[in-house]
Coordinates of C-alpha atoms in Angstrom, one line a residue:
X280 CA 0.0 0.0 0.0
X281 CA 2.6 2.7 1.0
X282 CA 4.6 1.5 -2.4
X283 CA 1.2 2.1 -3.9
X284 CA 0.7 5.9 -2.6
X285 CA 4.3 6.7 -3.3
X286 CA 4.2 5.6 -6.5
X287 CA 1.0 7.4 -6.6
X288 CA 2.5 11.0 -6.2
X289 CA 4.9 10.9 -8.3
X290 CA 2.8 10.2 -11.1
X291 CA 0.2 13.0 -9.8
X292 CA 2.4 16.0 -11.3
X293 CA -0.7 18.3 -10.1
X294 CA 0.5 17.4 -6.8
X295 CA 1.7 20.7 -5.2
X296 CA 5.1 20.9 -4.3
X297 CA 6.5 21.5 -1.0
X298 CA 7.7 25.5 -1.3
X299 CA 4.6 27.5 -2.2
X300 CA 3.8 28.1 -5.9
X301 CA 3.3 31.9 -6.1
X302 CA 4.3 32.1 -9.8
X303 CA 3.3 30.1 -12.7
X304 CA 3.3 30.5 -16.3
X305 CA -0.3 30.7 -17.3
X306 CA -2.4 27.8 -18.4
X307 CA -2.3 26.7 -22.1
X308 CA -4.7 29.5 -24.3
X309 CA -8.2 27.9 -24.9
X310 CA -8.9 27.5 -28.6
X311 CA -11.5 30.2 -27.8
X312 CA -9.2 32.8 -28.0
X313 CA -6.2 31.1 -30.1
X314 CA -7.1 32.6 -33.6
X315 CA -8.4 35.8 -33.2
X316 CA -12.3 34.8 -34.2
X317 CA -13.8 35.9 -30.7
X318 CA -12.8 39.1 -28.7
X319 CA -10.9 39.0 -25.0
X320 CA -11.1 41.2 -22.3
X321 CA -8.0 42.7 -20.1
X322 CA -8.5 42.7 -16.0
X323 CA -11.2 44.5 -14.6
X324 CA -9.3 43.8 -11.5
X325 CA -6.7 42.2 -9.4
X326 CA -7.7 41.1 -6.2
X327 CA -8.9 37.4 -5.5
X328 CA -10.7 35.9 -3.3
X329 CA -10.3 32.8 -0.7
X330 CA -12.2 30.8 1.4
X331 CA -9.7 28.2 3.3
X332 CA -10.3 25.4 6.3
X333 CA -6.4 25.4 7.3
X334 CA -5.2 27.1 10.4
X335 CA -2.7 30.1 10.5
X336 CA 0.6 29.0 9.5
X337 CA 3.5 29.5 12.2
X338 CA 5.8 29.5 9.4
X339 CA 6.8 33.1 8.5
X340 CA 7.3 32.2 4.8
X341 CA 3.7 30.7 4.8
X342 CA -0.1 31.9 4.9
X343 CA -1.8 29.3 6.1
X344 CA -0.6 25.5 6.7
X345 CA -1.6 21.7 5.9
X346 CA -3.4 21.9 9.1
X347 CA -7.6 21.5 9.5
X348 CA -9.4 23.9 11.1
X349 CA -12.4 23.7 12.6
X350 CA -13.5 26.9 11.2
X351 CA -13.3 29.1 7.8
X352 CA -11.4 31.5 7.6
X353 CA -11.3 34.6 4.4
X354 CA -9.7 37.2 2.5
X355 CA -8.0 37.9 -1.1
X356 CA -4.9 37.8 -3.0
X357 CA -3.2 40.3 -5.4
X358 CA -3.4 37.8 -8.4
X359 CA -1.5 39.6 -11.5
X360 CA -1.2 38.5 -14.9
X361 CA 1.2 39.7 -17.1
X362 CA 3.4 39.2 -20.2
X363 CA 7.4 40.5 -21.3
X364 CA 6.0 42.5 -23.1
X365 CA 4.0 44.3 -20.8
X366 CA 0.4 42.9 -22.3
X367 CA -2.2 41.1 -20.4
X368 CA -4.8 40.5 -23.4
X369 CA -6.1 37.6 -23.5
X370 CA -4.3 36.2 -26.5
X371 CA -1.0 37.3 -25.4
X372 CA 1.8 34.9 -27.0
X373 CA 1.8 31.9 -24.6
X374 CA 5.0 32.0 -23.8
X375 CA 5.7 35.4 -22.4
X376 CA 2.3 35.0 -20.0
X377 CA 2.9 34.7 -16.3
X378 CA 0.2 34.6 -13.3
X379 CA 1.4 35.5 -9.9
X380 CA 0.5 35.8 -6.4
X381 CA 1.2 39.0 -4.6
X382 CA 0.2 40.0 -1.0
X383 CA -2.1 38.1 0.5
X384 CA -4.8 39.7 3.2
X385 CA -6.5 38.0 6.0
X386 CA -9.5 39.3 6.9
X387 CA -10.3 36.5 9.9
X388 CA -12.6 34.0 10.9
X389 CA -16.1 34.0 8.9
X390 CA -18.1 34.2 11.6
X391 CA -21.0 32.3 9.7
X392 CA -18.8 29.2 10.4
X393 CA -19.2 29.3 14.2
X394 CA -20.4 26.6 15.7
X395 CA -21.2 24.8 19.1
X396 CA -17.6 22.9 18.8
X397 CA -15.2 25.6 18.5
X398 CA -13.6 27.8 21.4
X399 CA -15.9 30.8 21.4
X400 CA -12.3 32.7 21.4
X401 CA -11.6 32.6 18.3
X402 CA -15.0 35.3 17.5
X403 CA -14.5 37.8 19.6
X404 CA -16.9 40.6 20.0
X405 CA -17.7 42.1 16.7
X406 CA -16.6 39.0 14.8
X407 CA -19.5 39.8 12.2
X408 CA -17.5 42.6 10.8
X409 CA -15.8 40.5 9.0
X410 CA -18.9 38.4 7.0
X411 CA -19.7 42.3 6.2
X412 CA -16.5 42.9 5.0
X413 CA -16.1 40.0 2.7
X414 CA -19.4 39.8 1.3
X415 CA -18.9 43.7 0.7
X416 CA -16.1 42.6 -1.4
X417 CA -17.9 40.1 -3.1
X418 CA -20.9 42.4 -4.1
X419 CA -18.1 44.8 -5.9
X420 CA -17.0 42.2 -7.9
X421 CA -20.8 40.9 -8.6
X422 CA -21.3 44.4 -9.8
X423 CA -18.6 44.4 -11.9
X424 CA -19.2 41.5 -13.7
X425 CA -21.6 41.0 -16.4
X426 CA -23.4 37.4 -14.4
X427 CA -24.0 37.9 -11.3
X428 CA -22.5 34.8 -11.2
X429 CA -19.7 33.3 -8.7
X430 CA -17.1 30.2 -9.6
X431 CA -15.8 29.0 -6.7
X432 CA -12.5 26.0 -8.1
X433 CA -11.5 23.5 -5.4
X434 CA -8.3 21.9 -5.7
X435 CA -6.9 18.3 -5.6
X436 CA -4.6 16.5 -3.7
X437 CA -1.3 17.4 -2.3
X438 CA -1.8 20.9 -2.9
X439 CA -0.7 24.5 -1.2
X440 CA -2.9 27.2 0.2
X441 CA -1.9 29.2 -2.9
X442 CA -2.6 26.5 -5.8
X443 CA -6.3 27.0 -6.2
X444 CA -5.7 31.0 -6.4
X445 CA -3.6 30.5 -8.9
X446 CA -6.2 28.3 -11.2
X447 CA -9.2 30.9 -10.3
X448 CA -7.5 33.5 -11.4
X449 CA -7.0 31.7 -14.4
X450 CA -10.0 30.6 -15.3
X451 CA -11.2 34.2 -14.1
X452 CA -8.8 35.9 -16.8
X453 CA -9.8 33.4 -19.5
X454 CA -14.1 33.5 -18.7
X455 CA -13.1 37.8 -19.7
X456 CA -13.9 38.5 -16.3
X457 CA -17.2 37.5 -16.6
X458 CA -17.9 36.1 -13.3
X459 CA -16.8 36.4 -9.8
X460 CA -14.3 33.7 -9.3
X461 CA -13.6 32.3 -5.4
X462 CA -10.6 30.0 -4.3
X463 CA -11.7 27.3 -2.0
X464 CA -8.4 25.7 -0.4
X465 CA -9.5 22.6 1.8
X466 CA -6.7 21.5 4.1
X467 CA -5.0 19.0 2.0
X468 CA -1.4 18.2 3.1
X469 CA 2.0 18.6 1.1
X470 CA 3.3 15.0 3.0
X471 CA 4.8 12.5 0.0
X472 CA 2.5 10.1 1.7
X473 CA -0.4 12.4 2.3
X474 CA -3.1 10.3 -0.2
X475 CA -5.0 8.5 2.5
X476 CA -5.0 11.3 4.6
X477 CA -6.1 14.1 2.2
X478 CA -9.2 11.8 1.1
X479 CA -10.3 11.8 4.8
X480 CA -9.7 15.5 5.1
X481 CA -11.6 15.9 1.7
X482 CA -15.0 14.3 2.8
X483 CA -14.7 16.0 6.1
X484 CA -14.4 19.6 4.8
X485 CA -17.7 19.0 3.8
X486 CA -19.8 20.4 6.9
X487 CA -17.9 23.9 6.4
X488 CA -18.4 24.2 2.2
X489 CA -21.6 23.9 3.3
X490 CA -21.9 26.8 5.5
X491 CA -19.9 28.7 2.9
X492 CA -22.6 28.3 0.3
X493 CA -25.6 29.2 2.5
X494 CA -23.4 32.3 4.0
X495 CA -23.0 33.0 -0.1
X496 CA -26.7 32.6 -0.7
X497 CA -27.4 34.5 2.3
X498 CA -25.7 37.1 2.6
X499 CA -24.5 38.5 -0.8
X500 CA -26.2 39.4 -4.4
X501 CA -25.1 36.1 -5.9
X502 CA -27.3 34.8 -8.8
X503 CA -26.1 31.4 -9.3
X504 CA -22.7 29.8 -7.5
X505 CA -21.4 27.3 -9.5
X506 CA -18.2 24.9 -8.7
X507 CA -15.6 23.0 -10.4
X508 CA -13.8 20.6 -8.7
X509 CA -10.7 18.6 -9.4
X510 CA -10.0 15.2 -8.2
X511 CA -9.9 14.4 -4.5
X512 CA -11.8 17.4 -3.9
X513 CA -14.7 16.2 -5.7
X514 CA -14.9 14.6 -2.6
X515 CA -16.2 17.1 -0.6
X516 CA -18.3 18.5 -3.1
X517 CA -20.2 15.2 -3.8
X518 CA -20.9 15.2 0.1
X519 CA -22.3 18.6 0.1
X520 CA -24.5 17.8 -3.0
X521 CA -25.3 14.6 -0.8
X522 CA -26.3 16.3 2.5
X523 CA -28.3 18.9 0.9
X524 CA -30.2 16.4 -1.1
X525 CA -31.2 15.0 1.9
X526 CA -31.8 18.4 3.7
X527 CA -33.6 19.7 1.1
X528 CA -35.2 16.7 -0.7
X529 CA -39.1 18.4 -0.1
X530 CA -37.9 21.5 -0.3
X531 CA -40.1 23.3 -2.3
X532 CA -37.7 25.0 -5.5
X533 CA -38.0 28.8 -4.7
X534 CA -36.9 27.5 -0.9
X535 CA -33.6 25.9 -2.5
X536 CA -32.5 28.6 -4.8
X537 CA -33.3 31.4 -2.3
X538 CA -31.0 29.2 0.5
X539 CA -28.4 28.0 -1.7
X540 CA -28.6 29.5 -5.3
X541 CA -26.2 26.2 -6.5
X542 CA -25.7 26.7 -10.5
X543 CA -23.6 24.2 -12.4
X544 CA -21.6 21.7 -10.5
X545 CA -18.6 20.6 -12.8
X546 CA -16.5 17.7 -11.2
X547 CA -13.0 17.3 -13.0
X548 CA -11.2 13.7 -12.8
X549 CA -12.9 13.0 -9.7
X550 CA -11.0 10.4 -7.2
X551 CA -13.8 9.1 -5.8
X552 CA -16.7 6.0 -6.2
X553 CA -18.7 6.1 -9.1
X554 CA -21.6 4.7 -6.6
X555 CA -21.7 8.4 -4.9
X556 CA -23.3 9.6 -7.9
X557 CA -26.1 6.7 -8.0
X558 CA -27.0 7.3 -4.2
X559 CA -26.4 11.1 -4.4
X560 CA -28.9 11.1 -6.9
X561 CA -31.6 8.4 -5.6
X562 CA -31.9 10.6 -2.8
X563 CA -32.4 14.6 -4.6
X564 CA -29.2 15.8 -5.1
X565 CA -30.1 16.8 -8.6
X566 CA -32.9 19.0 -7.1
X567 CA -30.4 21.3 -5.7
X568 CA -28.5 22.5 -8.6
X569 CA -28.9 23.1 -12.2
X570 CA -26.1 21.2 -13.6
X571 CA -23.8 18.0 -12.8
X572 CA -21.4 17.8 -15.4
X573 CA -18.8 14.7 -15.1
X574 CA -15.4 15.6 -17.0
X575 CA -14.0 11.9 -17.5
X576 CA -10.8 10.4 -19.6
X577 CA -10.0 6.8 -20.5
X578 CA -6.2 7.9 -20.5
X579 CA -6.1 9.4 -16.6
X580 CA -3.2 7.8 -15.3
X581 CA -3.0 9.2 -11.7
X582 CA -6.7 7.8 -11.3
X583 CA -5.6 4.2 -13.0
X584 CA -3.0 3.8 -9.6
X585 CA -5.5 5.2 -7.3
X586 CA -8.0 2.9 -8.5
X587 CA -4.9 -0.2 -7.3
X588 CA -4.9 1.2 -3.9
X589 CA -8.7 1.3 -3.7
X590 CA -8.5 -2.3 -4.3
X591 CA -9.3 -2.4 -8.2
X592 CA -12.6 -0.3 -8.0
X593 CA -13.0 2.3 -11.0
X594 CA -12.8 5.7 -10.0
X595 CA -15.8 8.1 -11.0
X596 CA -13.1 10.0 -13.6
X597 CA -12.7 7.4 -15.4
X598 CA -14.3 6.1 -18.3
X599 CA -14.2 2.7 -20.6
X600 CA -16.1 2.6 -23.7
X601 CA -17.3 -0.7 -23.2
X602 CA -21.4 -0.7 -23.6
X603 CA -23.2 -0.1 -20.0
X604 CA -25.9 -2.0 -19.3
X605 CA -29.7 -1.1 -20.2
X606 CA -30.8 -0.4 -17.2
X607 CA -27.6 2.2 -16.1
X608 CA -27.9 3.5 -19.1
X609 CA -31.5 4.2 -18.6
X610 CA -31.1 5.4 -15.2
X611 CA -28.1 7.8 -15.7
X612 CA -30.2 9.3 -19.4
X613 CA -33.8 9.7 -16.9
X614 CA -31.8 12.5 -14.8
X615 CA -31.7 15.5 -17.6
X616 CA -29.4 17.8 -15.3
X617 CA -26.6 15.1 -15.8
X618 CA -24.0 15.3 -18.4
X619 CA -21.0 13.5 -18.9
X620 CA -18.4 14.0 -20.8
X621 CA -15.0 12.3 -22.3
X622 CA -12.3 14.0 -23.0
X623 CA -10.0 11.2 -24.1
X624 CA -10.2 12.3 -27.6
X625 CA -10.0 16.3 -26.4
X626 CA -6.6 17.8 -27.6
X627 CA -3.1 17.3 -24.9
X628 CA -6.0 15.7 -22.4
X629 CA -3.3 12.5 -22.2
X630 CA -0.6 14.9 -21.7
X631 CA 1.8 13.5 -19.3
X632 CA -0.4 12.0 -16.7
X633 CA -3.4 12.8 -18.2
X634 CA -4.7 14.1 -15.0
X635 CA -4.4 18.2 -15.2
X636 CA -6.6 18.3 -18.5
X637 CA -8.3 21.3 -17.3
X638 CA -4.9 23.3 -17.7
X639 CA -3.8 21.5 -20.6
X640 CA -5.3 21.1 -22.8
X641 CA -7.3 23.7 -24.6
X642 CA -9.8 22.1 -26.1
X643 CA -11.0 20.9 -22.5
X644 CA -10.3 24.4 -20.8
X645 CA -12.7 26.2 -23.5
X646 CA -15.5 23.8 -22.9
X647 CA -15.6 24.7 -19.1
X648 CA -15.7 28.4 -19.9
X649 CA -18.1 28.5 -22.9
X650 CA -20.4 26.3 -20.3
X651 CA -19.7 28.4 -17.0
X652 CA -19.4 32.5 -18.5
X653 CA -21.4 31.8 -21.8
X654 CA -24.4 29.5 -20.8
X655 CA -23.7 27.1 -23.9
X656 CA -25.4 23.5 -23.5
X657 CA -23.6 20.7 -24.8
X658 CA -24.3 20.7 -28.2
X659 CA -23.9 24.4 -28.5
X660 CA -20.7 23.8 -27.7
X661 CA -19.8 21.3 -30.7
X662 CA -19.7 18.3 -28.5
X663 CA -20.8 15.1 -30.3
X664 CA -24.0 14.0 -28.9
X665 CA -24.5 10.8 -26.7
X666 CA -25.1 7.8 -29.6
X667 CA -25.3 4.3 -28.5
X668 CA -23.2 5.3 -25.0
X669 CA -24.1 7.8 -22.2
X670 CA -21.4 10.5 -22.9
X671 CA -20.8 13.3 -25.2
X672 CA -17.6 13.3 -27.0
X673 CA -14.6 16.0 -28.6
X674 CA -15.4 15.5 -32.7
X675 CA -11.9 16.3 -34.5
X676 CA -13.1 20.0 -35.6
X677 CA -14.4 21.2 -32.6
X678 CA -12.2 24.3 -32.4
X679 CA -14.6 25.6 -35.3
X680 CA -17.3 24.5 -33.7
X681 CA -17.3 25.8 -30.3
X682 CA -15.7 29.2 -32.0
X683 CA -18.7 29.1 -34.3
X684 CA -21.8 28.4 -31.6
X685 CA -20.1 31.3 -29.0
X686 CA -20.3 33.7 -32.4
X687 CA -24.0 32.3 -32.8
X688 CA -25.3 32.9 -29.8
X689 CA -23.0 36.1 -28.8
X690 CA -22.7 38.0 -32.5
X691 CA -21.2 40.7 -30.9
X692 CA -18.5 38.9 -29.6
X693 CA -17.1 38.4 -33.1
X694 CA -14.0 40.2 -34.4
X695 CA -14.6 42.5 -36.9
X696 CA -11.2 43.2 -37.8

């Protein structure tokens, strides 16, 4: 097993490394924005915002460490992106684009996470100042936007406080700024055998990404929070969609988008049971959101050795192209919100371990924001439809295709130069 696990991070290179990552050269261009068809945007503005479940790092060259906390805890980031040559359009060249992390502000403990179990200490008197602060914050950048919409990205395994702000503020700078983007940083650890204990920490942050999306819901002007999720943190957010199904499963539907106003739930190379989306959705999950969308490769090879140490069971990521049976086939096709979708066949999704697809490769990258900043359903985005399987697919011109159905439905958002 230990063999397993080490094995197991080495292949994972979206593992975070040890020294925090405050500087990264940006994520590979969408084919959105690769030829000059559809218009960018430059930065409406810098600052970033966090939501994190890991304590206060004693560590003077650290935020926050690999710690759980039984609280949340806030603030933003001065996330810049740049180029050589002094450009941050969208279509920069590649190589001279950089994204980094500058200072980093605390504002304290979100007082909307207080609860019987936690040392009343740590919310001293006037501890709501700070929900007013941050959801102040938030409401700027709602206002700013052209949604109304939030993304909140939670990260994977064996990543850094700082990973996930750097991958919001990507996707933030490649959605043009559309939406409100939020880094959720769950307390996994940076340990070389960390695996087992990151998928326990996972599942448990649960009961806190709860609260933050009620607090969301609650207390800001939010129209829809959606969330993408990569690997082990799919996790937690298949838990959350869990629990609330069950809390809210007679709901009525204006009760469940005035208390949680959940969008589209996007799950990227998920590291867990494919059985958690069965149960989740038996018992109302789907009721809850607008959207599950599954992002699944047959050529994931971090989730090929997690599924050895999990004893041989297929994780929910994965996908074989083998027929299903009739009756799954019928079942997963009798729950509309539900899409999945292979990415096998997407451009550089097998590159290197095939597991960071949302970063590199393009084709995968542009799907996710035409979906989340642009509304565009499946097919509007050129994915093949579902034939004699369950899942849509990449055809070999979808570059035109998604270019094309953005133009379509956004004319103004052709060049006309």
């Amino acid at each position: 097993m230990r063999l397993s696990i080490i094995f197991f991070c080495l292949v994972l290179t979206a593992c975070g490394s040890r020294v925090p990552l405050l500087q990264s050269n940006l994520m590979r261009t969408p084919v959105l924005f690769d030829n000059d068809q559809v218009t960018s945007a430059s930065p409406l503005q810098n600052e970033l915002l966090y939501v994190t479940q890991r304590q206060p790092s004693k560590d003077s060259t650290r935020t926050f460490s690999d710690t759980p906390s039984p609280i949340l805890r806030v603030g933003s980031a001065d996330v810049v992106i740049s180029s050589t040559s002094g450009s941050a359009a969208i279509v920069a060249e590649q190589s001279d684009m950089t994204i980094q992390i500058g200072e980093i502000t605390r504002l304290g403990p979100l007082a909307a996470s207080r609860h019987p179990a936690v040392d009343p200490a740590l919310f001293p008197e006037g501890a709501e100042r700070v929900d007013r602060d941050f959801a102040g914050k938030i409401n700027a950048q709602l206002a700013a936007s052209q949604t109304n919409d939030i993304v909140i990205y939670v990260h994977g395994f064996r990543n850094e406080f700082e990973d996930p702000i750097l991958v919001s503020g990507e996707l933030r700078h490649f959605m043009n700024y559309r939406t409100t983007a939020i880094a959720y940083s769950w307390p996994s650890s940076t340990g070389l055998l960390s695996y087992l204990e990151d998928a326990e920490d996972s599942e448990g942050a649960s009961f806190l990404f709860r609260r933050m999306i009620k607090f969301l819901a609650r207390e800001t002007d939010v129209r829809r929070i959606h969330i993408v999720a990569h690997s082990a943190g799919t996790r937690m957010v298949l838990e959350s969609l869990a629990e609330f199904g069950l809390e809210y499963n007679t709901s009525s539907e204006a009760r469940i988008a005035r208390e949680l106003s959940l969008g589209e739930v996007i799950l990227i190379g998920s590291d867990a049971n494919p059985n958690k989306i069965g149960t989740l959705l038996i018992e109302g999950a789907s009721r809850v959101v607008d959207g599950l969308t599954l992002y699944v490769s047959g050529s994931d090879n971090a989730l090929a050795v997690s599924r050895r140490i999990f004893g041989g069971r297929q994780r929910l990521g994965e996908i074989t192209r083998e027929p299903l049976p009739g009756y799954i086939r019928d079942f997963l096709s009798s729950y509309q919100k539900l899409n999945i979708i292979d990415v096998t066949d997407a451009d550089a999704a097998d590159f290197k371990n095939g597991h960071s697809y949302l970063r590199n490769s393009p084709w995968v990258s542009s799907d996710i924001i035409a979906y989340l900043a642009y509304n565009l359903s499946p097919s509007e985005r050129g994915l093949e439809p579902p034939q004699d399987s369950h899942v849509w697919t990449f055809p070999r011109n979808y570059p035109d295709r998604i270019r094309q159905g953005l133009i379509d439905k956004y004319p103004t958002l052709a060049r006309t130069n």
